[in-house]
Each structure stands twice: as C-alpha cells, then as structure tokens.
PDB file of C-alpha atoms in Angstrom:
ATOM      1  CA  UNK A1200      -9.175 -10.671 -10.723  1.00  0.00           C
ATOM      2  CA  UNK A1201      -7.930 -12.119  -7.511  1.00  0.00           C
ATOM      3  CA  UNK A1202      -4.159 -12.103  -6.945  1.00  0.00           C
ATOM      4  CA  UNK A1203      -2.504 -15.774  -6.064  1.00  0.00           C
ATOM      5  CA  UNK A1204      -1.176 -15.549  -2.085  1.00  0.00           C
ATOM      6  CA  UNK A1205       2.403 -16.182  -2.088  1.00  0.00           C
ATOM      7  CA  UNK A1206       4.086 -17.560   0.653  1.00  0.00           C
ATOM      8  CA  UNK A1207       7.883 -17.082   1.578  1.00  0.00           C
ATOM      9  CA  UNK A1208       9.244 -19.418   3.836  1.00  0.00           C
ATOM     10  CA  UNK A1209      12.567 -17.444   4.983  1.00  0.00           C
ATOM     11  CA  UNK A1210      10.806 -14.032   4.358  1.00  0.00           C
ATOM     12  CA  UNK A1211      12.614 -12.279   6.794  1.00  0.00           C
ATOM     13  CA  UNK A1212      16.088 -12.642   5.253  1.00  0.00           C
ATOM     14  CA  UNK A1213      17.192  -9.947   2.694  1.00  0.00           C
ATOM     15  CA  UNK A1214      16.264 -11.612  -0.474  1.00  0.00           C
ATOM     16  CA  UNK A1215      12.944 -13.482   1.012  1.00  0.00           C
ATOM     17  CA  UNK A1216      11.846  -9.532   2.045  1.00  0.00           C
ATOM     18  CA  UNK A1217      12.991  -8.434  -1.247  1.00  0.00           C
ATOM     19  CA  UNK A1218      10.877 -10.451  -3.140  1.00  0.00           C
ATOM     20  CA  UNK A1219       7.831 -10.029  -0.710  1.00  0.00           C
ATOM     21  CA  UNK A1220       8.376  -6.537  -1.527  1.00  0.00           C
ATOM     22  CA  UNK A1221       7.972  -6.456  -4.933  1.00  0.00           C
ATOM     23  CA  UNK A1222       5.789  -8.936  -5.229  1.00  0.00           C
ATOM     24  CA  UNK A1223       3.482  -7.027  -2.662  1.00  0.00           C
ATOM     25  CA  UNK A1224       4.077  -3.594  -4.995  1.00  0.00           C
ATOM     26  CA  UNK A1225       2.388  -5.417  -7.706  1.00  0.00           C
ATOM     27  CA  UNK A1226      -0.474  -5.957  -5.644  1.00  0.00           C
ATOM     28  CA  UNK A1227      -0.288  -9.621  -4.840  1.00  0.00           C
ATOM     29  CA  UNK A1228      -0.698 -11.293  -1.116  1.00  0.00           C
ATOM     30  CA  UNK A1229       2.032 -11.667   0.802  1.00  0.00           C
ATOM     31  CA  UNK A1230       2.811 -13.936   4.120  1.00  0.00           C
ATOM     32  CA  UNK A1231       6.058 -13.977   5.041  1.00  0.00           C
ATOM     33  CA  UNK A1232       7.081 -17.540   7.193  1.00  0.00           C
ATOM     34  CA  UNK A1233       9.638 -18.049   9.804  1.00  0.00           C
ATOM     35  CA  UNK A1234      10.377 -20.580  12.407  1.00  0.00           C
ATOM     36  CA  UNK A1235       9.325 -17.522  14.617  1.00  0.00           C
ATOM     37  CA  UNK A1236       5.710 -15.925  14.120  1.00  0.00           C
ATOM     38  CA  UNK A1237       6.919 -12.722  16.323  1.00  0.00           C
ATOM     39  CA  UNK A1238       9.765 -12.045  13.354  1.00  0.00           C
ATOM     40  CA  UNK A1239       7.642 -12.913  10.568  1.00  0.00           C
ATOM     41  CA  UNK A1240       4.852 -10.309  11.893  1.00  0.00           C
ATOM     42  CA  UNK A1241       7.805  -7.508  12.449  1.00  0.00           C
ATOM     43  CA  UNK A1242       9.170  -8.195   8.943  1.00  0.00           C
ATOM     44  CA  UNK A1243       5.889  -8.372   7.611  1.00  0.00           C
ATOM     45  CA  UNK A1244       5.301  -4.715   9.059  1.00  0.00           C
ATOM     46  CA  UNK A1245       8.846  -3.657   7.811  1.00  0.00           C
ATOM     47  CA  UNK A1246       7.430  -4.263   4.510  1.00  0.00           C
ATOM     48  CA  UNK A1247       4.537  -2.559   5.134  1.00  0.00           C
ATOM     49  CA  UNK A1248       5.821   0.712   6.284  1.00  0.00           C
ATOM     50  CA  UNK A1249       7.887   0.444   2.571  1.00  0.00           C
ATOM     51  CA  UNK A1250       4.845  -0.680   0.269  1.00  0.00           C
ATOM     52  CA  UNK A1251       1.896   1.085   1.621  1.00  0.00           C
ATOM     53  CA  UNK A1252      -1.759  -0.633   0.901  1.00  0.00           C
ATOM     54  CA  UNK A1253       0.159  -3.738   0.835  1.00  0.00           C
ATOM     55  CA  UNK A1254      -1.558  -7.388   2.127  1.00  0.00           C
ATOM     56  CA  UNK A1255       1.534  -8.386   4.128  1.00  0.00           C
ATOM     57  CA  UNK A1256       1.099 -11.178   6.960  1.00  0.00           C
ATOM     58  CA  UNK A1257       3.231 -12.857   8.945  1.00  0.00           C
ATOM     59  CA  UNK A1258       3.588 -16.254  10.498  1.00  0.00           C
ATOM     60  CA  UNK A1259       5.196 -19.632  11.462  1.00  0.00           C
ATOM     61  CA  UNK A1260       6.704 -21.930   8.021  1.00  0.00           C
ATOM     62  CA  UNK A1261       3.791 -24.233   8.481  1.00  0.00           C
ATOM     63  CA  UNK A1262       1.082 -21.999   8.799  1.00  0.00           C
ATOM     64  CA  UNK A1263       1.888 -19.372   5.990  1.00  0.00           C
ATOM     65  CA  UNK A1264       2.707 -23.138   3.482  1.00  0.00           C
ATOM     66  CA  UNK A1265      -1.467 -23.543   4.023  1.00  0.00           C
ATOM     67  CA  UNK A1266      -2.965 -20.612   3.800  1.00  0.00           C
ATOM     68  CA  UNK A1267      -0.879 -19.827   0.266  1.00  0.00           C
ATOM     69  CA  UNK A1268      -1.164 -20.348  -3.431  1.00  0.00           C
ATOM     70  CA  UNK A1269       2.288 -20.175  -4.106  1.00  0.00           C
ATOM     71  CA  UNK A1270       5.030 -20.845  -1.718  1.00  0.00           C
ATOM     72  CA  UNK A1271       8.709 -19.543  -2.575  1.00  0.00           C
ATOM     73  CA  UNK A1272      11.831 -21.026  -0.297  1.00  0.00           C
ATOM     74  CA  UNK A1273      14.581 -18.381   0.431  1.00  0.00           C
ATOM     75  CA  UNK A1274      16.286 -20.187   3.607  1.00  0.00           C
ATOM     76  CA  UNK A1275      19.862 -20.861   3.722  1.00  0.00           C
ATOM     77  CA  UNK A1276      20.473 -23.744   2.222  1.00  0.00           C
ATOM     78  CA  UNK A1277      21.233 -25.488   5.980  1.00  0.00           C
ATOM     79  CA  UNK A1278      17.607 -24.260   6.575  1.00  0.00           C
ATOM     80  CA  UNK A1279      15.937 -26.500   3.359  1.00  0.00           C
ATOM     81  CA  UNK A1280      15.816 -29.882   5.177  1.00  0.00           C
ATOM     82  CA  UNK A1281      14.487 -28.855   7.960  1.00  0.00           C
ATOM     83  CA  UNK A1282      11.788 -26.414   6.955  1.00  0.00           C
ATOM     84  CA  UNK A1283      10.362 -28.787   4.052  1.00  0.00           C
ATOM     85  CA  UNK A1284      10.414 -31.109   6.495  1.00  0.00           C
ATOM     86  CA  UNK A1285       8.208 -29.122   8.839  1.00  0.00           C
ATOM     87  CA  UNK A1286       5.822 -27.822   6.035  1.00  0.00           C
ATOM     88  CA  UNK A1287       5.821 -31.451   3.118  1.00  0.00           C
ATOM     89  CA  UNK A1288       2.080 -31.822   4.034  1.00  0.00           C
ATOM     90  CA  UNK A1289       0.518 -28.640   3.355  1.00  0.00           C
ATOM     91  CA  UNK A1290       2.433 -28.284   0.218  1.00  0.00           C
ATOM     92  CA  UNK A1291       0.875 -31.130  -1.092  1.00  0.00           C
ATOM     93  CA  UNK A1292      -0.540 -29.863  -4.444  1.00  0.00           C
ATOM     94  CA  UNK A1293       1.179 -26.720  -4.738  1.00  0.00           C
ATOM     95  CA  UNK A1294       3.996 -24.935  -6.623  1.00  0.00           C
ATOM     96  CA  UNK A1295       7.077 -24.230  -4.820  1.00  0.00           C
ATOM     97  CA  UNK A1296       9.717 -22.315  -6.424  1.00  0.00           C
ATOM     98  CA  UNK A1297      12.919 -22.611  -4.887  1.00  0.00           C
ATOM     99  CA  UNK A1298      15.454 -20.132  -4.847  1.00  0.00           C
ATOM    100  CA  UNK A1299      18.087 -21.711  -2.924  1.00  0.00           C
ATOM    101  CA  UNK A1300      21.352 -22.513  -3.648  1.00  0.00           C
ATOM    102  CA  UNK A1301      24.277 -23.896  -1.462  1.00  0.00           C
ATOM    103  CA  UNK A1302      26.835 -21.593  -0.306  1.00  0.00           C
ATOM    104  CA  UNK A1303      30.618 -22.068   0.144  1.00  0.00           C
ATOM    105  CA  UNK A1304      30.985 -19.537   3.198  1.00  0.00           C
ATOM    106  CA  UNK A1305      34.620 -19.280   2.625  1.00  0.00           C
ATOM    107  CA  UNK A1306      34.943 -18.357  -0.940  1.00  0.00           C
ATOM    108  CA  UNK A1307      31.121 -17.175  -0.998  1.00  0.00           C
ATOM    109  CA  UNK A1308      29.991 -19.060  -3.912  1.00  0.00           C
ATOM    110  CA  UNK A1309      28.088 -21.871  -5.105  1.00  0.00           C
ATOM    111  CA  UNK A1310      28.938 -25.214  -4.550  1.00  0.00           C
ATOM    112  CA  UNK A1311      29.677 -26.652  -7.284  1.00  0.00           C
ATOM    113  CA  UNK A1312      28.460 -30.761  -7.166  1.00  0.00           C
ATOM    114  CA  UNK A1313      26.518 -31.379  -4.109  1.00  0.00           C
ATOM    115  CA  UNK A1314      26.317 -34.895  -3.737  1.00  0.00           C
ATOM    116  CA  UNK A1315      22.817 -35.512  -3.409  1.00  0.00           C
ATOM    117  CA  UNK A1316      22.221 -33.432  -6.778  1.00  0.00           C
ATOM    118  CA  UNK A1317      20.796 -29.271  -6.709  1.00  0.00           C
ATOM    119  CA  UNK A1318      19.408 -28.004  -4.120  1.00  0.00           C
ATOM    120  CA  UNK A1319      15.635 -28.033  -6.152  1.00  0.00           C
ATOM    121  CA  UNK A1320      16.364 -32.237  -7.426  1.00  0.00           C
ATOM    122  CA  UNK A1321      16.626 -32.436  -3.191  1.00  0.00           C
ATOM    123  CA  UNK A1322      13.756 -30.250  -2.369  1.00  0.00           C
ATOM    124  CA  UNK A1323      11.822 -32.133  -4.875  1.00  0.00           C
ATOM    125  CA  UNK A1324      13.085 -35.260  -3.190  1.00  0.00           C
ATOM    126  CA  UNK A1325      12.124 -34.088   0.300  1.00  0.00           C
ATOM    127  CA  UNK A1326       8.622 -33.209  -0.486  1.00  0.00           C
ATOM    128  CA  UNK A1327       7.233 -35.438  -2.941  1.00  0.00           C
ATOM    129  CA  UNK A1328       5.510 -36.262  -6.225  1.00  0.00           C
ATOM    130  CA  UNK A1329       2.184 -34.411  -4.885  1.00  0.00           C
ATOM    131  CA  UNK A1330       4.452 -30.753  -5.335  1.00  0.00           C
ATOM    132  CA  UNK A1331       6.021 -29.457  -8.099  1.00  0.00           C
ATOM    133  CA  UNK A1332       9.138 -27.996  -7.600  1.00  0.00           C
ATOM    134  CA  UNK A1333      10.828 -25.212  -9.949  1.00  0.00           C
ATOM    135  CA  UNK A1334      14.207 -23.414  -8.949  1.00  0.00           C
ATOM    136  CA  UNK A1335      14.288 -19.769  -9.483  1.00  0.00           C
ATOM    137  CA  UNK A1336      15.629 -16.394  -8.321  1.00  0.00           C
ATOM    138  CA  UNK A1337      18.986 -18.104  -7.452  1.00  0.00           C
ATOM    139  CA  UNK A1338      21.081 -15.294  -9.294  1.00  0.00           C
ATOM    140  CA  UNK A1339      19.592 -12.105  -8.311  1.00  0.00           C
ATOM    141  CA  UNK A1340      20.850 -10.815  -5.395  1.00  0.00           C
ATOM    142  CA  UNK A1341      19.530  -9.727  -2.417  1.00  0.00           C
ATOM    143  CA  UNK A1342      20.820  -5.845  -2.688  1.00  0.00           C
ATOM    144  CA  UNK A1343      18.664  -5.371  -6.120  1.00  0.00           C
ATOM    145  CA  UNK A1344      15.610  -7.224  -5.093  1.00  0.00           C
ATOM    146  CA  UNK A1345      15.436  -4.792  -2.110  1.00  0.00           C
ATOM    147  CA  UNK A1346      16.134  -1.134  -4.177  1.00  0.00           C
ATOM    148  CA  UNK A1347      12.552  -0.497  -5.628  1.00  0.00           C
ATOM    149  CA  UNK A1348      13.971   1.767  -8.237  1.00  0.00           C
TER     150      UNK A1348
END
C-alpha cells in the first residue's frame, strides 16, 4: 500500500519538522515547503540525517501544495494569509489540516477572539469551498513532536 505524500507548508520551523519527522518514521512521504527552496532542502536533509530511509523533499509553498496528498500548515499565524494566498489553487481538492493558532507574543498564549473567527474558519475562508479545512495539532508542542522517544 502506497503511503499519502504530506506536505508541510512551514516545515522548517520546530513543530512543522517535528511532525515531518514522525510522520516520515512511519514511513509516509514527506516535502517540507518554505518561501525558500534552499531551507526547505537543508531541513529536509536535517530530517534525513535523524530518520534514515526516509522520503524527505524539500521545496518552495507552492510547489510542495501540488505535488502532495495532504498538506498540513505550521506557519506563524502572520505567515497564514500570505502563504494560502500563494498556494489556494493547487489546494483545490485537497485536505489541509491546519495547525495554527494565533499567538499573543507578550503573554505567549492564544488569542482568545480573533475578530475574523479561528484561525481554520479564516483559512477555510481564504481558500475556498473546493478544500476542506480541519484544525489540528494546535496543542502539542513543538519540544515533544521533535523527541522521538
């Protein structure tokens, strides 16, 4: 049985590589996106050095959104606008799960209330009818996702 690719736009932050790690231990695809293909490809070879065997790509937002199954968010939440923005067309009949959630930097916590509704009601708004969103992941943190024991 072949293994869904997963994409994860913001791959090369601590809890996008986390995931991609342990999603790549379990034997499934992974590309990890960025605005910047050159730090996508050296995250992607982190991960490699840490799950050996592993399919681990990397590449620019739009370009890892169309060659994937599955595509998982894990930008700042600053980041979400933009990057759906840049990627709404080749999501187009896909899943993404959404794992972010916006920050207070000063007390380093949720905000409670956004005014345009959660983060996911917005992603879901940014991208369309032709994607369906789910929010996920939003309280594990970044430290556990990246200890493999």
């Amino acid at each position: 049985m072949t293994k869904e690719t997963i994409a994860i736009l913001g791959g090369t932050g601590p809890e996008g590589a986390g995931l991609a790690m342990r999603w790549a231990a379990a034997g499934y695809p992974i590309l990890i996106g960025s605005r910047d293909a050159a730090r996508a490809e050296a995250t992607a070879a982190d991960l490699r050095s840490k799950v050996p065997g592993a399919t681990i790509d990397g590449a620019v937002n739009r370009e890892a959104t169309e060659k994937a199954d599955l595509v998982v968010l894990t930008t700042p939440y600053a980041g979400q606008a933009p990057t759906l923005a840049d990627v709404a067309p080749a999501l187009q009949g896909k899943i993404l799960v959404t794992a972010v959630v916006p920050l207070d930097p000063a007390a380093k916590r949720r905000v409670p209330n956004m005014p345009g509704g959660p983060a996911a009601v917005q992603a879901q708004q940014q991208v369309g009818e032709g994607v369906r969103v789910v929010a996920a992941f939003q309280n594990v943190g970044a430290h556990q996702l990246q200890d493999p024991n």
